Coordinates of C-alpha atoms and ligand atoms in Angstrom, one line a residue:
X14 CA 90.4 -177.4 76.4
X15 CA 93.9 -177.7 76.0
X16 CA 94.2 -179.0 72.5
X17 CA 91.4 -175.7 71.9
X18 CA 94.4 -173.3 73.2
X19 CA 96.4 -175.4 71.4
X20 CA 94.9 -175.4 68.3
X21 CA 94.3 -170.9 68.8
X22 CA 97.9 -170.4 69.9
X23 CA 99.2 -172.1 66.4
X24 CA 96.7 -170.2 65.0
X25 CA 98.6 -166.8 66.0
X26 CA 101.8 -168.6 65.2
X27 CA 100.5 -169.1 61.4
X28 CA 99.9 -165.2 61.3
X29 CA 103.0 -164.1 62.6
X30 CA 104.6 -166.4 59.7
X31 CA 102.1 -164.2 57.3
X32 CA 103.2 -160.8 58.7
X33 CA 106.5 -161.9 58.5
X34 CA 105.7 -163.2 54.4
X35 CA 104.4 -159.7 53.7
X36 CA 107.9 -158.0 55.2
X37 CA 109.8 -159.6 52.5
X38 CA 108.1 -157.4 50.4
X39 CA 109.7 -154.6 52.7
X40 CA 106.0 -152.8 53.0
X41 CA 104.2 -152.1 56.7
X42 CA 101.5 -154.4 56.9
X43 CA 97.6 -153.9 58.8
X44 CA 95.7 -156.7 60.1
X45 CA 92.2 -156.2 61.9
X46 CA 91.4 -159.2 64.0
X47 CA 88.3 -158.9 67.0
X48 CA 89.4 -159.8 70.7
X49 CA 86.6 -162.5 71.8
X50 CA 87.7 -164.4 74.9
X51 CA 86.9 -168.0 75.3
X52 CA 85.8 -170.1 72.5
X53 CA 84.8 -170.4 69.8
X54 CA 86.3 -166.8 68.8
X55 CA 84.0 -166.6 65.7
X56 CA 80.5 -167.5 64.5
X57 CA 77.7 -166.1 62.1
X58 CA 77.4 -163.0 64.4
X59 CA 80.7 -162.2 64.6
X60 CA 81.8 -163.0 61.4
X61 CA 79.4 -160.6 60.4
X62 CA 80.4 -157.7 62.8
X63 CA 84.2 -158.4 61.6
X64 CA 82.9 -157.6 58.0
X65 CA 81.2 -154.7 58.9
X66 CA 84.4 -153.3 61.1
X67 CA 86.6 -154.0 58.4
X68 CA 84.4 -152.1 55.5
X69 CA 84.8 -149.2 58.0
X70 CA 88.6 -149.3 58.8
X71 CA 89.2 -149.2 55.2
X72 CA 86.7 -146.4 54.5
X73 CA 88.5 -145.0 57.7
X74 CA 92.2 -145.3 56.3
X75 CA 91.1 -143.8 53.2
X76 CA 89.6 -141.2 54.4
X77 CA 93.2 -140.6 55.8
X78 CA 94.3 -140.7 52.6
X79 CA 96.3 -144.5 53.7
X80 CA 96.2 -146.7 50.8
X81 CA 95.6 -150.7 51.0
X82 CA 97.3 -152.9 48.2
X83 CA 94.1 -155.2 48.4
X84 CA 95.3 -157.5 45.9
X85 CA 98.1 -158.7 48.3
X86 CA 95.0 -158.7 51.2
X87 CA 94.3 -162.0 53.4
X88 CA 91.4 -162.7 54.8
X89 CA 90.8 -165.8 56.9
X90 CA 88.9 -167.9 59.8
X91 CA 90.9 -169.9 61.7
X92 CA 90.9 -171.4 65.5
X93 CA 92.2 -167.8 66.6
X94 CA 89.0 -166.2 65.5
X95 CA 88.8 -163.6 61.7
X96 CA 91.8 -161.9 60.4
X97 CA 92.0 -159.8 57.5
X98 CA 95.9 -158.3 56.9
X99 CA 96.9 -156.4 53.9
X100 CA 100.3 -154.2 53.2
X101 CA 99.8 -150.8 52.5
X102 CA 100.7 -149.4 48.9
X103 CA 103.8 -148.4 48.2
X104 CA 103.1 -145.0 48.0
X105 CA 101.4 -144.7 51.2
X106 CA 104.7 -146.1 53.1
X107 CA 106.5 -143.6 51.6
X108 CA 104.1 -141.0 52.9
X109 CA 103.2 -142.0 56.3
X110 CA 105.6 -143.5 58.9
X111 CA 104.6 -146.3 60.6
X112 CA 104.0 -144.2 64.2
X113 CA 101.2 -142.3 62.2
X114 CA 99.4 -145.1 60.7
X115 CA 99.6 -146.9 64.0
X116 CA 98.4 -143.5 65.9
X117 CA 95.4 -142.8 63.1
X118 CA 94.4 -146.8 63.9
X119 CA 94.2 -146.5 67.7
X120 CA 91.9 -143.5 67.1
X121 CA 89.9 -145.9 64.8
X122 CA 89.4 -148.1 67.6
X123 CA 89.0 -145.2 70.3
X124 CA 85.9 -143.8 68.3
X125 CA 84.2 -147.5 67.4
X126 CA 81.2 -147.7 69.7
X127 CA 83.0 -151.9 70.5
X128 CA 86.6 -150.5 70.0
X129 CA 87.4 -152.4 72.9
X130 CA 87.0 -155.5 71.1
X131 CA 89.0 -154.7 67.8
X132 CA 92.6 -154.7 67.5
X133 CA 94.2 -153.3 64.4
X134 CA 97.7 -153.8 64.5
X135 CA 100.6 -152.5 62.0
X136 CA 103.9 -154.4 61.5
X137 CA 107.0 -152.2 59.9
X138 CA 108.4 -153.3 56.7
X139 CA 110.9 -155.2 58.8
X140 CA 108.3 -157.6 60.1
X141 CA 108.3 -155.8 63.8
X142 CA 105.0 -154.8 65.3
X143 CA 104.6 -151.1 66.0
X144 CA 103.2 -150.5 69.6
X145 CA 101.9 -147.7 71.3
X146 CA 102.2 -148.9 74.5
X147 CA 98.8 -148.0 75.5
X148 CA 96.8 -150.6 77.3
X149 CA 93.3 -151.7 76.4
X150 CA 90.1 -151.0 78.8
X151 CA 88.3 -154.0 80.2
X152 CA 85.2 -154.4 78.3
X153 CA 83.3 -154.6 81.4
X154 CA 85.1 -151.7 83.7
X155 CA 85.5 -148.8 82.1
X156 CA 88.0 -147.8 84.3
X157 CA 90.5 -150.7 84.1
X158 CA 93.0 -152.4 82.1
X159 CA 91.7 -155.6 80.3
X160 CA 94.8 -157.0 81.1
X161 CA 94.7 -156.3 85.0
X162 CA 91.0 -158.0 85.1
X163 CA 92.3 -160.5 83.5
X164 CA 95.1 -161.5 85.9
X165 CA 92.9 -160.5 88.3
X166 CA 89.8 -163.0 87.0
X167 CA 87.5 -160.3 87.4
X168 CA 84.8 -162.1 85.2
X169 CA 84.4 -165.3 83.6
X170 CA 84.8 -166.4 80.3
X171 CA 80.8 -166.6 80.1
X172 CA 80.3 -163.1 81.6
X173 CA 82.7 -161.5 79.3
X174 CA 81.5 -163.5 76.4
X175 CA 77.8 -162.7 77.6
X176 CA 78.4 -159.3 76.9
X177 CA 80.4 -159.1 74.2
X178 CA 78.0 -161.0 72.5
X179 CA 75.2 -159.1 73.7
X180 CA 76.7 -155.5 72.7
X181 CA 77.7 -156.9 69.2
X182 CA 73.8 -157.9 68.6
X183 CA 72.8 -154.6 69.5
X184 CA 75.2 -152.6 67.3
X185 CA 74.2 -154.6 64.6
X186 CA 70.3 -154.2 65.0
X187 CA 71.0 -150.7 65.0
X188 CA 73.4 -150.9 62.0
X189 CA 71.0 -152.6 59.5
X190 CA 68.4 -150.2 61.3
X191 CA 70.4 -147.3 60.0
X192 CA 71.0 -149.2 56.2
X193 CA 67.0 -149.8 56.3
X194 CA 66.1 -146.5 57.1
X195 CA 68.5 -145.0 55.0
X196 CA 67.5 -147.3 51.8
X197 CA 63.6 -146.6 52.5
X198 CA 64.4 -142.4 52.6
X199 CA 66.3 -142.6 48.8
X200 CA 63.4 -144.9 47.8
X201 CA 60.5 -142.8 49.0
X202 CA 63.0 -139.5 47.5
X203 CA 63.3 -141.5 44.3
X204 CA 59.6 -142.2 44.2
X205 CA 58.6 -138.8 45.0
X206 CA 60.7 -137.4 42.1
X207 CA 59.5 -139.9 39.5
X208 CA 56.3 -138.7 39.7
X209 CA 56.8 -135.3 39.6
X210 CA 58.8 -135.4 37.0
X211 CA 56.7 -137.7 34.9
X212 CA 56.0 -135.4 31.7
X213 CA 53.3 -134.8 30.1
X214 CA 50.6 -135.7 32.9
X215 CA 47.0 -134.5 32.2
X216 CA 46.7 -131.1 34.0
X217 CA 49.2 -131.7 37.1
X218 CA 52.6 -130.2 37.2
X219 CA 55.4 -131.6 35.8
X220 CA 59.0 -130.9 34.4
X221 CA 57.6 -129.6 31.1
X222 CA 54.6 -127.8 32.2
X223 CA 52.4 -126.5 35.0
X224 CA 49.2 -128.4 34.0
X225 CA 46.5 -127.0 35.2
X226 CA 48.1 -124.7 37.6
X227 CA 49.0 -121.1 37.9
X228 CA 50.3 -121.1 41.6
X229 CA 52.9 -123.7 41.1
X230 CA 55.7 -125.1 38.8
X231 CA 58.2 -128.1 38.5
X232 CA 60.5 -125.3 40.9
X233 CA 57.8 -124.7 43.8
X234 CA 57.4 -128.9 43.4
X235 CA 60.9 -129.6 43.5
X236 CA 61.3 -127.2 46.8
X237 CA 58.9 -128.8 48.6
X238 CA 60.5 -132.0 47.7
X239 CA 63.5 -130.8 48.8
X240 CA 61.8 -129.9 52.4
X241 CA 59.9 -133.1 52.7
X242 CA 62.6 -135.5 51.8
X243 CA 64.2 -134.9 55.2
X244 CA 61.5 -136.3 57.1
X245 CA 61.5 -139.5 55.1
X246 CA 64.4 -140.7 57.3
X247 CA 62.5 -139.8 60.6
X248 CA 59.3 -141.2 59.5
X249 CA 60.8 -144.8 58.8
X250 CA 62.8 -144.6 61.9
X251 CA 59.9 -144.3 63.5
X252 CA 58.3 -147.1 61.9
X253 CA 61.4 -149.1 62.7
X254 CA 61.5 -148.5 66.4
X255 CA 57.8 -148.6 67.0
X256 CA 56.6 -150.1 70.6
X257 CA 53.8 -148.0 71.6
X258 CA 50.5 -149.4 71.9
X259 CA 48.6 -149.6 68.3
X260 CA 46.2 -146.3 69.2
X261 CA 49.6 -144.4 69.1
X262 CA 50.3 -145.3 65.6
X263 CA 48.5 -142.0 63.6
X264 CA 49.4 -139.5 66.4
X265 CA 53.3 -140.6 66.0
X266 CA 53.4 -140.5 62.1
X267 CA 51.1 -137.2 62.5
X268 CA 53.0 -135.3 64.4
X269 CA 56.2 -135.4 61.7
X270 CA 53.6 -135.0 59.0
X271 CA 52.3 -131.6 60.6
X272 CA 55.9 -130.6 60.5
X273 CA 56.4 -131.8 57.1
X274 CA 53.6 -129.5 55.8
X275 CA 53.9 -126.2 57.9
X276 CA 58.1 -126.4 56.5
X277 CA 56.5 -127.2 53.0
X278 CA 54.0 -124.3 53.2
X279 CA 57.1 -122.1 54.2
X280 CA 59.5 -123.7 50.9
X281 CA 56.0 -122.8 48.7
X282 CA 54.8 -120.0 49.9
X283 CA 51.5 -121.2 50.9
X284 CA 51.1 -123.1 48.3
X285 CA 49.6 -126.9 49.0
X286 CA 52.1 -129.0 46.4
X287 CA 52.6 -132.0 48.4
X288 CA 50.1 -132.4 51.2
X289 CA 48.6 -135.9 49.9
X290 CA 52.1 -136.9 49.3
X291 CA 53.1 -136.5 53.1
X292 CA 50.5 -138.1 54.2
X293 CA 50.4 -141.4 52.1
X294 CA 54.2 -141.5 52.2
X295 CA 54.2 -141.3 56.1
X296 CA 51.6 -144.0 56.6
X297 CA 54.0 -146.2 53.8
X298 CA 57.2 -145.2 55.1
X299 CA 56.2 -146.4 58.9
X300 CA 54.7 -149.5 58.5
X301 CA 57.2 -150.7 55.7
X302 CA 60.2 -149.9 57.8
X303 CA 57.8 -151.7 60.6
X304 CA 57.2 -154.3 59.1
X305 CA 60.9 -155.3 57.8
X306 CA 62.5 -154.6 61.8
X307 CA 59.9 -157.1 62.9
X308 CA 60.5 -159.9 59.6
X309 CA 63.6 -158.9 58.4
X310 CA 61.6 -158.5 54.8
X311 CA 58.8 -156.7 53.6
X312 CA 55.7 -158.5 53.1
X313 CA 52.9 -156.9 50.9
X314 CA 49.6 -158.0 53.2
X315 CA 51.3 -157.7 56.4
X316 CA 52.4 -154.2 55.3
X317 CA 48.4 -153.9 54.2
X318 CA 47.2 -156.0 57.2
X319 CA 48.3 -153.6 59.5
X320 CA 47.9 -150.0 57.7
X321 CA 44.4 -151.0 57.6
X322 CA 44.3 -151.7 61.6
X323 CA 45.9 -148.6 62.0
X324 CA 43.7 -146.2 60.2
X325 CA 40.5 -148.4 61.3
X326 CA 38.0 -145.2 61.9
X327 CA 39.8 -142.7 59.6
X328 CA 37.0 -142.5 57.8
X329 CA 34.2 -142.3 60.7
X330 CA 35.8 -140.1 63.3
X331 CA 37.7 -137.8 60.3
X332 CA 35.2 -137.1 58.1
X333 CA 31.6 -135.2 58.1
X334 CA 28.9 -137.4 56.5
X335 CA 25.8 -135.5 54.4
X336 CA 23.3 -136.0 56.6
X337 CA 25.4 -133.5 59.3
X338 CA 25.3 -129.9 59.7
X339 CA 27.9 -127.1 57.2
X340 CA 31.1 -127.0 58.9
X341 CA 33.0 -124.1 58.2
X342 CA 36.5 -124.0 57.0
X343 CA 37.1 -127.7 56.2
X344 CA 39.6 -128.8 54.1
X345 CA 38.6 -130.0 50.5
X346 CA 38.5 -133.9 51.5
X347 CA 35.5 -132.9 54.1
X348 CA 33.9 -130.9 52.0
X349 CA 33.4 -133.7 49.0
X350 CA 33.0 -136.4 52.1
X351 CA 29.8 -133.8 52.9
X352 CA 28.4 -132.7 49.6
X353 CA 29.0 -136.5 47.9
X354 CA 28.8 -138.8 50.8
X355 CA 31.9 -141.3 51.5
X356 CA 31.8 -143.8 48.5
X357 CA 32.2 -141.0 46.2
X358 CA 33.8 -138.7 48.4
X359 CA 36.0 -140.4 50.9
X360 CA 39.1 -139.1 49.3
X361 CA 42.3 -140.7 50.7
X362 CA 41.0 -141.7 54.1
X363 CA 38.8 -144.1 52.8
X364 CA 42.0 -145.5 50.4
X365 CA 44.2 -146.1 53.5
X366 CA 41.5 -147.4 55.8
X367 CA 40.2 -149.8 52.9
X368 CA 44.3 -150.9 52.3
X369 CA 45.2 -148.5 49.5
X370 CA 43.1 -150.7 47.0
X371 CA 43.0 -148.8 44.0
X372 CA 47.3 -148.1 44.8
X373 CA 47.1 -152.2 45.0
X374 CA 44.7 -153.4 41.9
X375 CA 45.0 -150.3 39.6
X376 CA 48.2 -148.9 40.0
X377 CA 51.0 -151.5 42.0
X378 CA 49.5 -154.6 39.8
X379 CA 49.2 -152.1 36.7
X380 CA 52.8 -151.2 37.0
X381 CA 54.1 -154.5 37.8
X382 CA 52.5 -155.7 34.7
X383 CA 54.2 -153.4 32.4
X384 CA 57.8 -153.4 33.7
X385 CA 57.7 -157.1 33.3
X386 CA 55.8 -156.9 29.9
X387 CA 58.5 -154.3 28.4
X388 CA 60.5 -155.4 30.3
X389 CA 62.5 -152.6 31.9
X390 CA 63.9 -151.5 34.6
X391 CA 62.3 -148.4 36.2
X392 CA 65.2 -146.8 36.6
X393 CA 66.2 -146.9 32.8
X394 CA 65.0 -143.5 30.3
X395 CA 62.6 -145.8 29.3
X396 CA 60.3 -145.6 32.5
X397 CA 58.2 -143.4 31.5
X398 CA 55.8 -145.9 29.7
X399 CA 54.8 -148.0 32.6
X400 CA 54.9 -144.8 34.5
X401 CA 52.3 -143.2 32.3
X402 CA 50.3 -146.3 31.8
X403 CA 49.8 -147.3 36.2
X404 CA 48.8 -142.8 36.0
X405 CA 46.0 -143.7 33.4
X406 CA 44.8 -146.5 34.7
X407 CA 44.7 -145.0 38.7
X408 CA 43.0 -141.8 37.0
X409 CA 40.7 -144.4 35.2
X410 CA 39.2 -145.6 38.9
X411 CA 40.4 -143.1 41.4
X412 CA 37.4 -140.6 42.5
X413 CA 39.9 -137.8 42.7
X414 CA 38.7 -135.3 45.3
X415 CA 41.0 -132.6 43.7
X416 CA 38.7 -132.9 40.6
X417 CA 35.4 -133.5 42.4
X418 CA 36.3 -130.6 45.0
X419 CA 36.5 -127.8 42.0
X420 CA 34.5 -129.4 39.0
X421 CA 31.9 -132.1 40.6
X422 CA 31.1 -135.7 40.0
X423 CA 30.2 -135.0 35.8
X424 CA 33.9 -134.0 35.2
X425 CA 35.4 -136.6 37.5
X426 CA 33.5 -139.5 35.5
X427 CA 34.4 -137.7 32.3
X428 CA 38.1 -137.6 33.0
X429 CA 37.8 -141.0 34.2
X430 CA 36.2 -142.4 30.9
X431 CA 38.9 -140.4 28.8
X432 CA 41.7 -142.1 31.0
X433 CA 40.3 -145.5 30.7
X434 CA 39.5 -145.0 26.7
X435 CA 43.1 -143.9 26.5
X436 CA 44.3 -147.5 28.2
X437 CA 41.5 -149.6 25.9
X438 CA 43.6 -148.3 22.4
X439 CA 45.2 -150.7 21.5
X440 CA 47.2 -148.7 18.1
X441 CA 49.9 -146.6 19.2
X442 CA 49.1 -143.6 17.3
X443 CA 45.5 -143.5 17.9
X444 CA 46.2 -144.0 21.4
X445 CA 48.9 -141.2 21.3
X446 CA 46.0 -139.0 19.9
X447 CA 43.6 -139.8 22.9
X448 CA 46.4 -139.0 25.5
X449 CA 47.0 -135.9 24.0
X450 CA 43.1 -135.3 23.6
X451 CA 42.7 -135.9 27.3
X452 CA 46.0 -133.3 28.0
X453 CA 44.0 -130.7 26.2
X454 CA 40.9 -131.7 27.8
X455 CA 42.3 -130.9 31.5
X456 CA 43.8 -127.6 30.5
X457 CA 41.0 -126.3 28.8
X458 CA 39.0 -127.3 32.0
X459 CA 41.1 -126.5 34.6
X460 CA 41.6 -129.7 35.8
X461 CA 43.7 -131.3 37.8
X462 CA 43.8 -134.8 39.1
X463 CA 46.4 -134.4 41.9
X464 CA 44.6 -137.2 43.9
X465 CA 45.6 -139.6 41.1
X466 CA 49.5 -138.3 40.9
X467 CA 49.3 -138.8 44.8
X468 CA 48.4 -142.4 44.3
X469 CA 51.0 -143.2 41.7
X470 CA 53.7 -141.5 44.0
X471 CA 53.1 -143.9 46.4
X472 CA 52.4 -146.8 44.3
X473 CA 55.9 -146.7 42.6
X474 CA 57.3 -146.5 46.2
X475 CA 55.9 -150.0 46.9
X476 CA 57.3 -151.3 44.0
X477 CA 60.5 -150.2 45.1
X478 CA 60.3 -151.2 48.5
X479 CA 58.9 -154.6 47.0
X480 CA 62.0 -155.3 45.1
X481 CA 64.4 -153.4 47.7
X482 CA 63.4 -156.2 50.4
X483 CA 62.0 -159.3 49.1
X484 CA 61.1 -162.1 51.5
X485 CA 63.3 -164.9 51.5
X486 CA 62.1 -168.2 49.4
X487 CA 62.1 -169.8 53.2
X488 CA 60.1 -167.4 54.5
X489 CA 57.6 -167.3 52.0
X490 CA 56.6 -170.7 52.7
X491 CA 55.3 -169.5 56.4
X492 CA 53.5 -166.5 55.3
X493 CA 50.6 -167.7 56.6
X494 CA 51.9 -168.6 60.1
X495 CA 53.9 -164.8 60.1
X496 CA 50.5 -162.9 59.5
X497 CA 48.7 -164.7 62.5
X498 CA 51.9 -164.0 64.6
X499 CA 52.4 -160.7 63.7
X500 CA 49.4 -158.7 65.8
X501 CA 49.6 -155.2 67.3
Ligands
ZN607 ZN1 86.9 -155.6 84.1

């Protein structure tokens, strides 16, 4: 133990030297470094919890217009634990005295949820450290100085170390829960505005046209974006935190979903833009963000493993079957699931019960295909080919209650066969003529396959979250063992 204190105490000796390097340069100096008593002062965990403190001290100093010279920064492990110390820029020292910088870092540290455990500390450009005089809390009691439980022995070096370690875990969880959530909102966002912006689709609305449409434009789409992008967040969050029994699953992604569509009724005025959209994005967005809190990646067939246990009964318990009795006012989906029976008619219930087949084999597969094939990046102008390519072959397969509702099962297989002859040409011109043959075709009919742009919505959202979260080379090796271990 005593060549340990040893070893720490020469530690802090090395970094006085280094403060003292960086005064020859005649600039004020900050260093972050985390107070963890006992030993060892760092590991993985906390290595990683000093990076993330340190991103956010220099955001923080920014933000306080304090400039960092990060060429002449230091960062280090050693016995004493991490250290990061870099001089300020010139012409920051000339703007802020010492005092101030040192006053805006003990804020720092007063608002940090673990501030108790970071110490940023300023030396003057004459190598002197700047105090405040202000004494630390314990970590443990609020109430008292660290330094008086200290002498004092209040805890032991295990307690104290127990929970330290303990909090820093937790802040971390709910940091990367944050990032996750975060990501998974600007990917659903992104997704959502791909495909609405996709132009020209056969008879749905996009930035060039209305399609088929009189009550709605790109505008009335782009409000209801607007509205609905601001659950996105609480819908993965949700996902992300889930612990309720399985049974509690729909009710908790329904109740934001009911919220997302009486706020986008209110942005359209009453118009139904996005309904489909809500709901496929709220089943996605919750058990993708579910799926990476419990791996730490997301996994395709998990994600479709348990979207299918979730929705088991969608079908049956949702939707009227032919043989029962007219309901009055039912939406469109239980109208077809009455006049056409479920395997023509099921709509999107019977997609997300069944595991979003035709989003896996027609449109994720589809698009996959031709990204890597062009190869390009989705995000570059030229997107819209796989884009266009993953709509046709969806609309080739997809038994689109938005054209079944208004034009029956003879237009739905026409508009099908179109889409798929469309895919078959194989000559860029001719096939050029046949997309723009099936264009005219929905707008002289009035139709508009809505279902379809629903399904390639959320199809380009998997990709993303696909390559957004990949599982780890390791982890793939014990797929199998993950999907038996990973039951509601
Ligand atoms: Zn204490």
């Amino acid at each position: 133990m005593k060549d340990i204190l040893g070893l720490v105490l020469s530690a802090r000796a090395k970094r006085g030297d280094i403060r003292k390097n960086l005064a020859l340069q005649k600039l004020p100096s900050v260093s972050l470094s985390l107070n963890i008593p006992g030993y060892p002062k760092s590991d993985k965990t906390i290595a990683v919890f000093f990076a993330t403190v340190l991103v956010q001290l220099k955001r923080y100093l920014k933000a306080q217009r304090i400039f960092l010279d990060e060429i002449k920064s230091l960062s280090q492990t050693d016995e004493a634990g991490d250290f990061f110390i870099v001089p300020l820029t010139v012409d920051s020292s000339l703007k802020h005295s010492v005092e101030r910088v040192k006053e805006i870092c003990q804020s720092f540290e007063g608002e940090h949820p673990l501030g108790r455990l970071i110490d940023v500390d300023i030396t003057d450009r004459n190598g002197q450290a700047v105090s405040s005089g202000k004494m630390k809390g314990c970590f443990i009691c609020e109430d008292r100085a660290a330094v008086q439980c200290m002498k004092e022995e209040t805890h032991s070096k295990e307690e104290l170390r127990d929970y330290i370690f303990n909090a820093i875990e937790q802040y971390l969880n709910k940091d990367t829960e944050k990032s996750v959530c975060r990501r998974l909102t600007t990917l659903a966002t992104q997704a959502m505005l791909y495909e609405i912006s996709l132009a020209p689709k056969p008879g749905a609305v996009d930035r060039l046209n209305c399609g088929s449409h009189e009550d709605m434009d790109y505008f009335t789409f782009l409000n209801s974006s607007a509205v609905i992008s601001s659950y996105f967040n609480e819908l993965a969050t949700a996902g992300y935190c889930f612990n309720a029994s399985k049974d509690q699953i729909l009710p908790t992604i329904r109740m934001i979903g009911l919220e997302m569509e009486e706020q986008m009724f209110k942005a359209t005025g009453s118009v139904n833009t996005q309904k489909g959209i809500i709901f496929l994005f709220g089943l996605t967005l919750f058990h993708a963000a579910w799926v990476i809190a419990q791996i730490g990646y997301f996994d395709l067939e998990i994600f479709i493993e348990n979207l299918k246990q979730s929705t088991r009964g969608l079908v049956a318990n949702e939707l009227p079957t032919p043989s029962m009795e007219p309901a009055g006012g039912t939406t469109h989906g239980e109208i077809c699931a009455q006049r056409y029976g479920l395997q023509l008619g099921g709509g999107i219930r019977r997609e997300v019960e069944q595991g979003l087949p035709t989003v896996i084999s027609y449109g994720l597969n589809v698009l996959k295909e031709h990204v890597i094939a062009q190869d390009v990046w989705l995000k570059e102008i030229d997107s819209k080919e796989p884009l266009m390519r993953t709509l046709l072959s969806l609309m080739s397969v997809n038994n689109d209650t938005n054209i079944l509702f208004r034009k029956g099962p003879e237009q739905l297989e026409k508009v099908k066969s179109l889409a798929l002859a469309v895919l078959k040409e194989s000559g860029a011109e001719a096939r050029e003529k046949k997309y723009r043959h099936l264009v005219g075709y929905c707008l002289k009919e009035h139709i508009s396959p809505g279902g379809s742009s629903d399904l390639l919505a959320v199809t380009i959202l998997i990709y993303f979250i696909e390559l957004e979260f990949p599982s780890k080379p390791s982890a793939q090796s014990s797929k199998a063992n993950t999907v038996a271990s990973y039951e509601f």
